[in-house]
Amino acid sequence: MQPTLRQDDFMERAMRTWGSTVYRLALNQTQSPHDAEDICQDVFLRLLKDATAFKDDEHLKAWLLCVAINRCRDLHRSAWKRRAELTDAVPDAGREDPRSDDAARALQDSELGRALGRLPDKMRLIVHLHYYEGFSTEEIARLVHCAPATVRSRLSRARTQLGKMLGKGGHPLKRTGQSPEQDQYRALMDDIEMPGRVHDRVMREAHRLRTAEAVHAKPTRRPRTCNQSGYRTRRFVTAVIAAACVLALASGVAFAISQQLDNATAKNSFALDAGTDDFGYGGFTKVWRSDPEIDPNNADNAPDSGQRYLSVAHLFDLSCTGTNVASLTYTVEGDRVLFYTNARMPEFSYQEGDDPYTEDRTTSFTVNYDEQNANKTEIWHALRVSFPLEGEVAELYDATTGEFYGDRRKWDVNMHENLNALLIRKYADMIAQARLKVTATYDDGTTETKTYVITPVDNLEETLRAYGEALRAQAAEEEANPGPTEPIARPQLFRFTQID
């Protein structure tokens, strides 16, 4: 059976060869070193889990760039922001990389970099792919899924706009040959490399996923009942009949046993099985300008009410085991609590430039039993709460957000952890008042529902803070003494207790 995760040597080589290529493109598109790091990390984590058989290095490069382009588009369109400190409780963990950080800042501070930053995203992308990566217009067209004529048109408009912004009479970027601006852009980009901390995060996550995969392997097929395994039953009956020919005295007993096995049907059953220990990690936040509970699926377009609201969501990656289960429906009942579902549409169903994801905010969702382990890059669920953003939470949220997108290389860890503590406590208090109902629909059409209460562990904030301190200590040790280390086990933050 093919392994579900790529090997470390493959990942090391891919990041060493193409990591900076992906990071430069992400920086070109996001104009933010922090967002570029997030995208670069996401791209290589997707590679870790992907099973594509690459023909050669150029095939791998094209695949990585395509994924990076799509992730940049997703970031531009989505108001949801992944907050690393909510997920990992370890802001800015990883080695410092001042050379790459300074090079990225030098690009953004240059006159050419500022001019490029004012170009539309699509033009800036094609400028980078053509003048830095050296792709032809036909190759770029395949990467961005548009006609070659569209690429040439965008390049022409980009040259004209750059000429105006830089005060040049003609085009600062030539169709053929070199120009001072092209040389400057190449020189600035050449100094930019993928920060080493991105590599460290990817490899730590790879190690964690392999450990979790080995310990928490989930079944992907329903357990077979006797009458679903006709071949095995027939072999058993044949053996019984053969034995009966030799032992006539036992023939009646053997025949009765075989009849019972043929007619037996396993009892319908299910149980919440996996994912509860990891609940509370994988955090996202989103700020609204009006109450998102009024019309959850249209809240993005609601007018500004003058009151900000904050949504906090955590990945909901639970699964069940059972017998004869066809599907499972998860329903949450509570004030200002619902599920957030993000699903990627099939490629043929949207055009270049369209948002490839659908978003639904509902109180329930259903998944087929055999599809519980679906690719999480294609569909994922989160359990979210929302509340007015005010008081100390608002002050800390605004301060940490400003710091995240600012120029500071070091984060105020204490400030981030104080915000973590407030958010996880608010989330826990609201979730504890809700009820989670899990309904199994069996193959025979009958259903069974179980109700759970989700409560935080004792000393929730202290547990999360201690985990963050352990991660930072390990990161510092890895920086001082590079080498493989055992991942730190995530402490359980919430308990799921059946109440009916």
Short mmCIF file of C-alpha atoms in Angstrom, two decimals:
data_model
loop_
_atom_site.label_atom_id
_atom_site.label_comp_id
_atom_site.label_asym_id
_atom_site.label_seq_id
_atom_site.Cartn_x
_atom_site.Cartn_y
_atom_site.Cartn_z
CA MET A 1 0.00 0.00 0.00
CA GLN A 2 1.31 3.46 -0.93
CA PRO A 3 2.29 5.58 2.08
CA THR A 4 -0.01 8.49 2.76
CA LEU A 5 2.83 10.92 3.51
CA ARG A 6 5.95 11.57 1.45
CA GLN A 7 9.33 10.64 2.90
CA ASP A 8 11.59 13.16 4.63
CA ASP A 9 14.34 12.96 2.00
CA PHE A 10 11.87 13.86 -0.75
CA MET A 11 10.54 16.81 1.23
CA GLU A 12 14.04 18.03 2.15
CA ARG A 13 15.11 17.96 -1.49
CA ALA A 14 11.91 19.65 -2.72
CA MET A 15 12.27 22.51 -0.23
CA ARG A 16 15.99 22.86 -0.89
CA THR A 17 15.44 23.02 -4.67
CA TRP A 18 12.16 24.92 -4.99
CA GLY A 19 11.41 26.45 -1.58
CA SER A 20 12.76 29.88 -2.47
CA THR A 21 10.96 29.78 -5.83
CA VAL A 22 7.63 29.26 -4.07
CA TYR A 23 8.39 31.86 -1.42
CA ARG A 24 9.36 34.53 -3.97
CA LEU A 25 6.14 34.00 -5.91
CA ALA A 26 4.08 34.15 -2.70
CA LEU A 27 5.85 37.34 -1.66
CA ASN A 28 5.19 38.86 -5.08
CA GLN A 29 1.49 38.14 -4.72
CA THR A 30 0.81 38.84 -1.04
CA GLN A 31 3.28 41.72 -0.52
CA SER A 32 3.63 40.41 3.04
CA PRO A 33 6.52 38.24 4.30
CA HIS A 34 4.22 36.76 6.98
CA ASP A 35 1.54 35.75 4.48
CA ALA A 36 4.20 34.49 2.07
CA GLU A 37 5.58 32.23 4.80
CA ASP A 38 2.10 30.89 5.54
CA ILE A 39 1.46 30.14 1.88
CA CYS A 40 4.88 28.55 1.38
CA GLN A 41 4.29 26.35 4.41
CA ASP A 42 0.81 25.37 3.18
CA VAL A 43 2.15 24.48 -0.29
CA PHE A 44 4.77 22.09 1.07
CA LEU A 45 2.36 20.56 3.58
CA ARG A 46 0.04 19.85 0.67
CA LEU A 47 2.99 18.28 -1.19
CA LEU A 48 3.63 16.15 1.89
CA LYS A 49 0.12 14.69 1.63
CA ASP A 50 -0.17 14.60 -2.17
CA ALA A 51 0.31 11.40 -4.18
CA THR A 52 1.15 12.87 -7.61
CA ALA A 53 3.89 10.92 -9.43
CA PHE A 54 6.17 13.63 -10.81
CA LYS A 55 7.95 12.93 -14.09
CA ASP A 56 10.89 15.22 -13.35
CA ASP A 57 11.93 18.33 -11.42
CA GLU A 58 10.24 20.68 -13.89
CA HIS A 59 6.95 18.83 -13.39
CA LEU A 60 7.35 19.23 -9.62
CA LYS A 61 8.20 22.94 -10.02
CA ALA A 62 5.11 23.56 -12.15
CA TRP A 63 2.93 21.71 -9.62
CA LEU A 64 4.31 23.74 -6.71
CA LEU A 65 3.80 27.04 -8.55
CA CYS A 66 0.23 26.11 -9.52
CA VAL A 67 -0.61 25.29 -5.90
CA ALA A 68 1.07 28.50 -4.70
CA ILE A 69 -0.88 30.60 -7.23
CA ASN A 70 -4.16 29.03 -6.10
CA ARG A 71 -3.31 29.54 -2.43
CA CYS A 72 -2.54 33.22 -3.08
CA ARG A 73 -5.92 33.61 -4.75
CA ASP A 74 -7.62 31.91 -1.83
CA LEU A 75 -5.91 34.27 0.62
CA HIS A 76 -7.00 37.35 -1.32
CA ARG A 77 -10.62 36.20 -1.39
CA SER A 78 -11.02 34.86 2.12
CA ALA A 79 -11.56 37.11 5.11
CA TRP A 80 -10.79 34.20 7.44
CA LYS A 81 -7.28 34.48 8.82
CA ARG A 82 -5.44 31.55 10.29
CA ARG A 83 -3.88 32.68 13.54
CA ALA A 84 -0.82 30.58 14.30
CA GLU A 85 -0.94 31.47 17.96
CA LEU A 86 -4.44 29.98 18.28
CA THR A 87 -3.37 26.71 16.69
CA ASP A 88 0.11 26.25 18.05
CA ALA A 89 0.33 28.63 21.01
CA VAL A 90 3.86 29.38 19.83
CA PRO A 91 4.17 32.74 18.05
CA ASP A 92 7.24 33.09 15.83
CA ALA A 93 8.64 29.71 16.84
CA GLY A 94 11.61 28.81 14.66
CA ARG A 95 15.00 30.11 13.75
CA GLU A 96 15.67 33.74 12.86
CA ASP A 97 16.62 34.35 9.22
CA PRO A 98 17.74 38.00 9.07
CA ARG A 99 19.28 37.74 5.57
CA SER A 100 16.03 36.65 3.95
CA ASP A 101 13.94 39.00 6.09
CA ASP A 102 16.15 41.98 5.20
CA ALA A 103 16.11 41.05 1.50
CA ALA A 104 12.30 40.91 1.45
CA ARG A 105 12.15 44.29 3.15
CA ALA A 106 14.68 45.74 0.67
CA LEU A 107 12.46 44.70 -2.24
CA GLN A 108 9.38 46.27 -0.69
CA ASP A 109 11.24 49.48 0.18
CA SER A 110 12.71 49.98 -3.31
CA GLU A 111 11.05 52.29 -5.82
CA LEU A 112 10.61 49.40 -8.24
CA GLY A 113 9.15 47.18 -5.51
CA ARG A 114 6.62 49.84 -4.51
CA ALA A 115 5.62 50.33 -8.15
CA LEU A 116 5.16 46.60 -8.66
CA GLY A 117 3.11 46.48 -5.45
CA ARG A 118 0.63 48.94 -6.95
CA LEU A 119 0.00 46.73 -9.97
CA PRO A 120 -3.08 44.46 -9.92
CA ASP A 121 -2.29 40.99 -8.59
CA LYS A 122 -2.75 39.29 -11.97
CA MET A 123 -0.37 41.66 -13.74
CA ARG A 124 2.23 41.44 -10.98
CA LEU A 125 2.11 37.63 -11.12
CA ILE A 126 2.73 37.51 -14.87
CA VAL A 127 5.56 40.06 -14.61
CA HIS A 128 7.26 37.83 -12.03
CA LEU A 129 6.77 34.60 -13.96
CA HIS A 130 7.98 36.12 -17.23
CA TYR A 131 10.82 38.42 -16.21
CA TYR A 132 12.17 36.54 -13.20
CA GLU A 133 11.27 32.86 -13.67
CA GLY A 134 11.74 33.11 -17.45
CA PHE A 135 8.48 31.42 -18.49
CA SER A 136 7.14 32.05 -21.98
CA THR A 137 3.67 33.50 -22.40
CA GLU A 138 2.41 30.06 -23.48
CA GLU A 139 3.85 28.43 -20.36
CA ILE A 140 2.36 31.14 -18.14
CA ALA A 141 -1.02 30.65 -19.80
CA ARG A 142 -0.96 26.99 -18.77
CA LEU A 143 0.02 27.87 -15.21
CA VAL A 144 -2.70 30.50 -14.67
CA HIS A 145 -5.34 28.83 -16.88
CA CYS A 146 -5.94 31.59 -19.41
CA ALA A 147 -5.25 32.24 -23.10
CA PRO A 148 -1.71 33.21 -24.22
CA ALA A 149 -3.19 36.38 -25.75
CA THR A 150 -4.50 37.35 -22.28
CA VAL A 151 -1.00 36.91 -20.83
CA ARG A 152 0.53 39.09 -23.54
CA SER A 153 -2.13 41.74 -22.99
CA ARG A 154 -1.49 41.84 -19.23
CA LEU A 155 2.26 42.04 -19.78
CA SER A 156 1.82 44.98 -22.14
CA ARG A 157 -0.46 46.84 -19.73
CA ALA A 158 1.93 46.11 -16.83
CA ARG A 159 4.88 47.57 -18.76
CA THR A 160 2.88 50.69 -19.58
CA GLN A 161 1.69 51.23 -15.99
CA LEU A 162 5.17 50.66 -14.56
CA GLY A 163 6.57 53.19 -17.01
CA LYS A 164 4.13 55.82 -15.78
CA MET A 165 4.72 55.05 -12.09
CA LEU A 166 8.51 55.14 -12.49
CA GLY A 167 8.45 58.28 -14.64
CA LYS A 168 9.85 56.49 -17.67
CA GLY A 169 8.92 57.62 -21.13
CA GLY A 170 8.81 54.10 -22.48
CA HIS A 171 8.57 50.63 -20.99
CA PRO A 172 11.01 49.93 -18.14
CA LEU A 173 10.58 46.19 -18.78
CA LYS A 174 11.43 45.27 -22.35
CA ARG A 175 9.89 42.53 -24.44
CA THR A 176 13.35 41.25 -25.32
CA GLY A 177 16.80 41.93 -23.93
CA GLN A 178 17.63 43.45 -20.58
CA SER A 179 16.93 46.76 -18.88
CA PRO A 180 18.18 48.33 -15.63
CA GLU A 181 14.79 47.65 -14.02
CA GLN A 182 14.90 43.98 -14.98
CA ASP A 183 18.43 43.65 -13.62
CA GLN A 184 17.39 45.37 -10.40
CA TYR A 185 14.35 43.13 -9.94
CA ARG A 186 16.43 40.02 -10.54
CA ALA A 187 19.10 41.17 -8.09
CA LEU A 188 16.54 41.96 -5.39
CA MET A 189 14.73 38.65 -5.89
CA ASP A 190 17.95 36.63 -5.97
CA ASP A 191 18.71 37.74 -2.41
CA ILE A 192 15.34 36.45 -1.16
CA GLU A 193 15.28 32.88 0.09
CA MET A 194 12.68 30.81 1.87
CA PRO A 195 13.23 31.45 5.61
CA GLY A 196 14.67 28.44 7.41
CA ARG A 197 11.84 28.57 9.95
CA VAL A 198 9.39 27.54 7.19
CA HIS A 199 11.44 24.40 6.59
CA ASP A 200 11.49 23.70 10.33
CA ARG A 201 7.70 24.07 10.67
CA VAL A 202 7.02 21.78 7.71
CA MET A 203 9.32 19.05 8.99
CA ARG A 204 7.94 19.30 12.54
CA GLU A 205 4.42 18.98 11.17
CA ALA A 206 5.48 16.04 8.99
CA HIS A 207 6.89 14.30 12.06
CA ARG A 208 3.74 15.04 14.05
CA LEU A 209 1.47 13.75 11.28
CA ARG A 210 3.45 10.53 10.92
CA THR A 211 3.26 9.92 14.65
CA ALA A 212 -0.47 10.65 14.70
CA GLU A 213 -1.02 8.45 11.65
CA ALA A 214 0.71 5.54 13.33
CA VAL A 215 -1.14 5.95 16.62
CA HIS A 216 -4.57 7.07 15.44
CA ALA A 217 -5.03 5.17 12.18
CA LYS A 218 -8.70 5.43 11.21
CA PRO A 219 -10.70 2.74 9.43
CA THR A 220 -11.83 3.67 5.93
CA ARG A 221 -14.17 0.73 5.38
CA ARG A 222 -17.11 -0.47 7.39
CA PRO A 223 -16.61 -3.68 9.37
CA ARG A 224 -17.95 -6.61 7.42
CA THR A 225 -20.83 -8.62 8.80
CA CYS A 226 -21.13 -12.33 8.16
CA ASN A 227 -23.68 -11.98 5.37
CA GLN A 228 -21.49 -9.33 3.71
CA SER A 229 -18.66 -11.86 3.43
CA GLY A 230 -20.34 -14.52 1.33
CA TYR A 231 -17.08 -16.00 0.07
CA ARG A 232 -15.80 -16.65 3.60
CA THR A 233 -19.18 -18.05 4.66
CA ARG A 234 -19.29 -20.42 1.67
CA ARG A 235 -15.80 -21.69 2.49
CA PHE A 236 -16.89 -22.31 6.07
CA VAL A 237 -20.08 -24.12 4.97
CA THR A 238 -18.04 -26.25 2.55
CA ALA A 239 -15.68 -27.18 5.36
CA VAL A 240 -18.61 -28.09 7.61
CA ILE A 241 -20.15 -30.31 4.91
CA ALA A 242 -16.83 -32.02 4.29
CA ALA A 243 -16.45 -32.66 7.99
CA ALA A 244 -19.98 -34.01 8.10
CA CYS A 245 -19.10 -36.68 5.58
CA VAL A 246 -16.44 -37.99 7.97
CA LEU A 247 -18.23 -37.31 11.25
CA ALA A 248 -21.89 -38.01 10.68
CA LEU A 249 -22.60 -37.53 14.35
CA ALA A 250 -21.60 -33.82 14.08
CA SER A 251 -23.39 -33.10 10.84
CA GLY A 252 -26.55 -31.76 12.42
CA VAL A 253 -24.65 -29.41 14.68
CA ALA A 254 -22.40 -28.18 11.86
CA PHE A 255 -25.38 -27.53 9.59
CA ALA A 256 -27.13 -25.54 12.33
CA ILE A 257 -24.02 -23.42 12.90
CA SER A 258 -23.63 -22.74 9.19
CA GLN A 259 -27.27 -21.72 8.91
CA GLN A 260 -26.89 -19.35 11.84
CA LEU A 261 -23.83 -17.75 10.25
CA ASP A 262 -25.56 -17.34 6.90
CA ASN A 263 -28.57 -15.66 8.46
CA ALA A 264 -26.78 -13.58 11.08
CA THR A 265 -26.84 -9.81 10.86
CA ALA A 266 -24.53 -7.71 12.98
CA LYS A 267 -26.32 -5.33 15.28
CA ASN A 268 -26.47 -1.69 14.20
CA SER A 269 -24.11 0.40 16.31
CA PHE A 270 -21.82 3.44 16.24
CA ALA A 271 -19.52 5.37 18.58
CA LEU A 272 -17.65 8.67 18.47
CA ASP A 273 -14.15 7.45 17.86
CA ALA A 274 -11.38 9.84 16.88
CA GLY A 275 -10.53 13.50 16.75
CA THR A 276 -11.82 14.53 20.16
CA ASP A 277 -8.33 14.62 21.71
CA ASP A 278 -7.16 17.16 19.08
CA PHE A 279 -10.20 19.41 19.25
CA GLY A 280 -9.30 22.97 20.17
CA TYR A 281 -6.37 23.21 17.76
CA GLY A 282 -6.50 24.48 14.19
CA GLY A 283 -7.81 27.98 15.03
CA PHE A 284 -9.23 30.69 12.79
CA THR A 285 -10.64 34.13 13.49
CA LYS A 286 -12.67 36.62 11.48
CA VAL A 287 -13.86 40.15 12.25
CA TRP A 288 -17.31 41.24 11.09
CA ARG A 289 -18.74 44.75 10.76
CA SER A 290 -22.24 43.54 11.64
CA ASP A 291 -23.75 40.65 13.62
CA PRO A 292 -22.98 37.45 11.65
CA GLU A 293 -25.84 35.61 13.35
CA ILE A 294 -28.53 37.68 11.60
CA ASP A 295 -27.90 36.00 8.24
CA PRO A 296 -24.80 33.79 8.50
CA ASN A 297 -24.39 33.02 4.79
CA ASN A 298 -24.77 36.67 3.74
CA ALA A 299 -22.87 38.28 6.60
CA ASP A 300 -19.95 39.19 4.30
CA ASN A 301 -22.22 41.62 2.43
CA ALA A 302 -24.02 43.07 5.45
CA PRO A 303 -23.76 46.85 6.03
CA ASP A 304 -21.49 48.24 8.73
CA SER A 305 -23.48 48.34 11.98
CA GLY A 306 -20.88 50.26 13.96
CA GLN A 307 -20.25 47.24 16.23
CA ARG A 308 -17.50 44.73 15.45
CA TYR A 309 -17.99 41.01 16.06
CA LEU A 310 -15.37 38.29 16.26
CA SER A 311 -15.82 34.71 15.10
CA VAL A 312 -13.49 32.08 16.54
CA ALA A 313 -13.49 28.65 14.91
CA HIS A 314 -11.59 25.43 15.53
CA LEU A 315 -11.26 22.53 13.14
CA PHE A 316 -13.92 19.89 13.67
CA ASP A 317 -12.22 16.70 12.49
CA LEU A 318 -14.13 13.99 14.33
CA SER A 319 -15.02 10.53 13.06
CA CYS A 320 -17.07 7.55 14.18
CA THR A 321 -16.76 3.79 14.00
CA GLY A 322 -19.71 1.50 13.70
CA THR A 323 -21.49 -1.37 12.02
CA ASN A 324 -23.92 -0.99 9.09
CA VAL A 325 -23.54 2.82 9.20
CA ALA A 326 -24.40 4.59 5.93
CA SER A 327 -23.94 8.24 6.99
CA LEU A 328 -23.42 10.49 9.99
CA THR A 329 -25.04 13.85 10.70
CA TYR A 330 -23.49 16.29 13.15
CA THR A 331 -25.83 18.93 14.61
CA VAL A 332 -24.95 21.67 17.07
CA GLU A 333 -27.60 23.37 19.21
CA GLY A 334 -26.60 26.51 21.07
CA ASP A 335 -26.61 30.29 21.12
CA ARG A 336 -24.26 31.82 18.52
CA VAL A 337 -22.69 28.45 17.67
CA LEU A 338 -22.67 26.81 14.24
CA PHE A 339 -20.54 24.85 11.75
CA TYR A 340 -18.42 26.43 9.08
CA THR A 341 -17.86 24.23 5.99
CA ASN A 342 -15.34 25.04 3.28
CA ALA A 343 -15.37 22.82 0.17
CA ARG A 344 -13.40 23.03 -3.05
CA MET A 345 -15.48 22.77 -6.22
CA PRO A 346 -14.46 20.44 -9.09
CA GLU A 347 -12.05 22.19 -11.47
CA PHE A 348 -14.45 21.99 -14.41
CA SER A 349 -17.17 23.87 -12.51
CA TYR A 350 -15.45 27.28 -12.25
CA GLN A 351 -13.47 29.53 -14.55
CA GLU A 352 -10.06 31.13 -14.08
CA GLY A 353 -10.43 34.02 -11.67
CA ASP A 354 -13.47 32.55 -9.89
CA ASP A 355 -13.40 31.54 -6.24
CA PRO A 356 -12.92 27.73 -6.28
CA TYR A 357 -14.38 27.30 -2.79
CA THR A 358 -17.91 27.28 -1.47
CA GLU A 359 -18.61 28.36 2.09
CA ASP A 360 -21.59 27.29 4.17
CA ARG A 361 -22.49 28.26 7.74
CA THR A 362 -25.09 25.90 9.12
CA THR A 363 -26.03 24.13 12.33
CA SER A 364 -25.53 20.65 10.82
CA PHE A 365 -23.72 18.72 8.12
CA THR A 366 -23.78 15.12 6.89
CA VAL A 367 -20.91 12.91 5.76
CA ASN A 368 -21.00 9.41 4.30
CA TYR A 369 -19.44 6.86 6.62
CA ASP A 370 -16.85 5.72 4.07
CA GLU A 371 -15.88 9.33 3.29
CA GLN A 372 -14.93 10.39 6.82
CA ASN A 373 -11.26 10.53 5.82
CA ALA A 374 -11.77 12.79 2.81
CA ASN A 375 -8.87 14.99 1.72
CA LYS A 376 -8.92 17.94 4.12
CA THR A 377 -7.57 20.25 1.39
CA GLU A 378 -10.81 19.60 -0.52
CA ILE A 379 -13.33 19.91 2.31
CA TRP A 380 -13.09 20.74 5.99
CA HIS A 381 -15.40 21.69 8.83
CA ALA A 382 -14.95 23.97 11.83
CA LEU A 383 -17.07 24.65 14.90
CA ARG A 384 -17.32 28.39 15.45
CA VAL A 385 -18.74 30.88 17.91
CA SER A 386 -19.24 34.64 17.52
CA PHE A 387 -19.47 37.48 20.01
CA PRO A 388 -19.07 41.28 20.16
CA LEU A 389 -15.43 42.33 19.83
CA GLU A 390 -14.94 44.77 22.68
CA GLY A 391 -13.05 45.49 25.89
CA GLU A 392 -9.75 43.78 26.64
CA VAL A 393 -10.25 41.21 23.87
CA ALA A 394 -10.57 43.99 21.28
CA GLU A 395 -7.50 45.81 22.58
CA LEU A 396 -5.32 42.70 22.49
CA TYR A 397 -6.72 41.50 19.17
CA ASP A 398 -5.99 44.83 17.48
CA ALA A 399 -2.51 45.00 19.02
CA THR A 400 -1.51 41.48 17.97
CA THR A 401 -2.96 41.89 14.49
CA GLY A 402 -1.04 45.11 14.01
CA GLU A 403 2.13 43.43 15.21
CA PHE A 404 1.58 40.44 12.88
CA TYR A 405 1.42 42.66 9.80
CA GLY A 406 4.05 45.11 11.01
CA ASP A 407 7.81 45.09 10.58
CA ARG A 408 8.76 43.73 14.00
CA ARG A 409 10.86 40.60 13.76
CA LYS A 410 10.12 39.54 17.33
CA TRP A 411 6.59 39.11 18.64
CA ASP A 412 5.45 40.02 22.12
CA VAL A 413 4.86 36.44 23.25
CA ASN A 414 3.19 37.44 26.51
CA MET A 415 0.67 39.63 24.69
CA HIS A 416 -0.22 36.83 22.27
CA GLU A 417 -0.62 34.30 25.07
CA ASN A 418 -2.86 36.67 27.02
CA LEU A 419 -5.07 36.95 23.94
CA ASN A 420 -4.99 33.16 23.54
CA ALA A 421 -6.17 32.70 27.09
CA LEU A 422 -9.07 35.13 26.67
CA LEU A 423 -10.18 33.64 23.35
CA ILE A 424 -9.94 29.98 24.37
CA ARG A 425 -11.88 30.71 27.58
CA LYS A 426 -14.60 32.62 25.72
CA TYR A 427 -14.82 29.82 23.17
CA ALA A 428 -14.95 27.13 25.87
CA ASP A 429 -17.69 28.90 27.84
CA MET A 430 -19.91 29.25 24.77
CA ILE A 431 -19.28 25.71 23.48
CA ALA A 432 -20.01 24.23 26.92
CA GLN A 433 -23.54 25.68 26.77
CA ALA A 434 -24.19 24.03 23.40
CA ARG A 435 -25.12 20.43 22.63
CA LEU A 436 -23.61 18.25 19.92
CA LYS A 437 -25.94 15.64 18.43
CA VAL A 438 -24.53 12.84 16.28
CA THR A 439 -27.08 10.88 14.25
CA ALA A 440 -26.13 7.63 12.50
CA THR A 441 -28.28 6.52 9.58
CA TYR A 442 -27.94 2.77 9.09
CA ASP A 443 -28.10 0.74 5.89
CA ASP A 444 -31.63 -0.42 6.75
CA GLY A 445 -32.89 3.18 7.00
CA THR A 446 -33.13 3.34 10.79
CA THR A 447 -31.37 6.08 12.77
CA GLU A 448 -29.79 6.47 16.17
CA THR A 449 -28.85 9.78 17.85
CA LYS A 450 -26.41 10.42 20.68
CA THR A 451 -25.99 13.77 22.43
CA TYR A 452 -22.70 15.10 23.75
CA VAL A 453 -21.59 18.05 25.85
CA ILE A 454 -18.18 19.58 25.06
CA THR A 455 -16.41 20.84 28.17
CA PRO A 456 -12.89 22.23 28.69
CA VAL A 457 -10.30 20.44 30.78
CA ASP A 458 -9.43 21.85 34.19
CA ASN A 459 -6.87 24.66 34.06
CA LEU A 460 -7.49 25.16 30.34
CA GLU A 461 -5.52 28.40 29.99
CA GLU A 462 -2.57 27.10 32.01
CA THR A 463 -2.48 23.90 29.95
CA LEU A 464 -2.34 25.83 26.69
CA ARG A 465 0.30 28.22 28.03
CA ALA A 466 2.50 25.34 29.23
CA TYR A 467 2.22 23.70 25.81
CA GLY A 468 3.34 26.92 24.14
CA GLU A 469 6.32 27.22 26.48
CA ALA A 470 7.33 23.61 25.72
CA LEU A 471 7.16 24.23 21.97
CA ARG A 472 9.27 27.36 22.22
CA ALA A 473 11.84 25.58 24.37
CA GLN A 474 12.04 22.75 21.82
CA ALA A 475 12.41 25.23 18.94
CA ALA A 476 15.27 26.94 20.76
CA GLU A 477 16.94 23.58 21.40
CA GLU A 478 16.58 22.59 17.74
CA GLU A 479 18.16 25.85 16.67
CA ALA A 480 21.11 25.34 19.02
CA ASN A 481 21.47 21.62 18.27
CA PRO A 482 19.97 20.77 14.85
CA GLY A 483 18.75 17.23 14.47
CA PRO A 484 15.64 15.07 14.72
CA THR A 485 13.50 15.49 17.81
CA GLU A 486 10.39 13.81 19.09
CA PRO A 487 7.25 15.92 18.63
CA ILE A 488 5.67 17.22 21.79
CA ALA A 489 2.29 15.61 22.38
CA ARG A 490 -0.63 17.99 22.26
CA PRO A 491 -2.46 18.11 25.56
CA GLN A 492 -6.18 17.47 25.44
CA LEU A 493 -8.14 20.72 25.75
CA PHE A 494 -11.77 19.53 25.56
CA ARG A 495 -13.76 16.45 26.55
CA PHE A 496 -16.77 15.02 24.74
CA THR A 497 -19.21 13.43 27.21
CA GLN A 498 -22.35 11.56 26.18
CA ILE A 499 -25.31 12.78 28.22
CA ASP A 500 -28.27 10.71 27.05
#
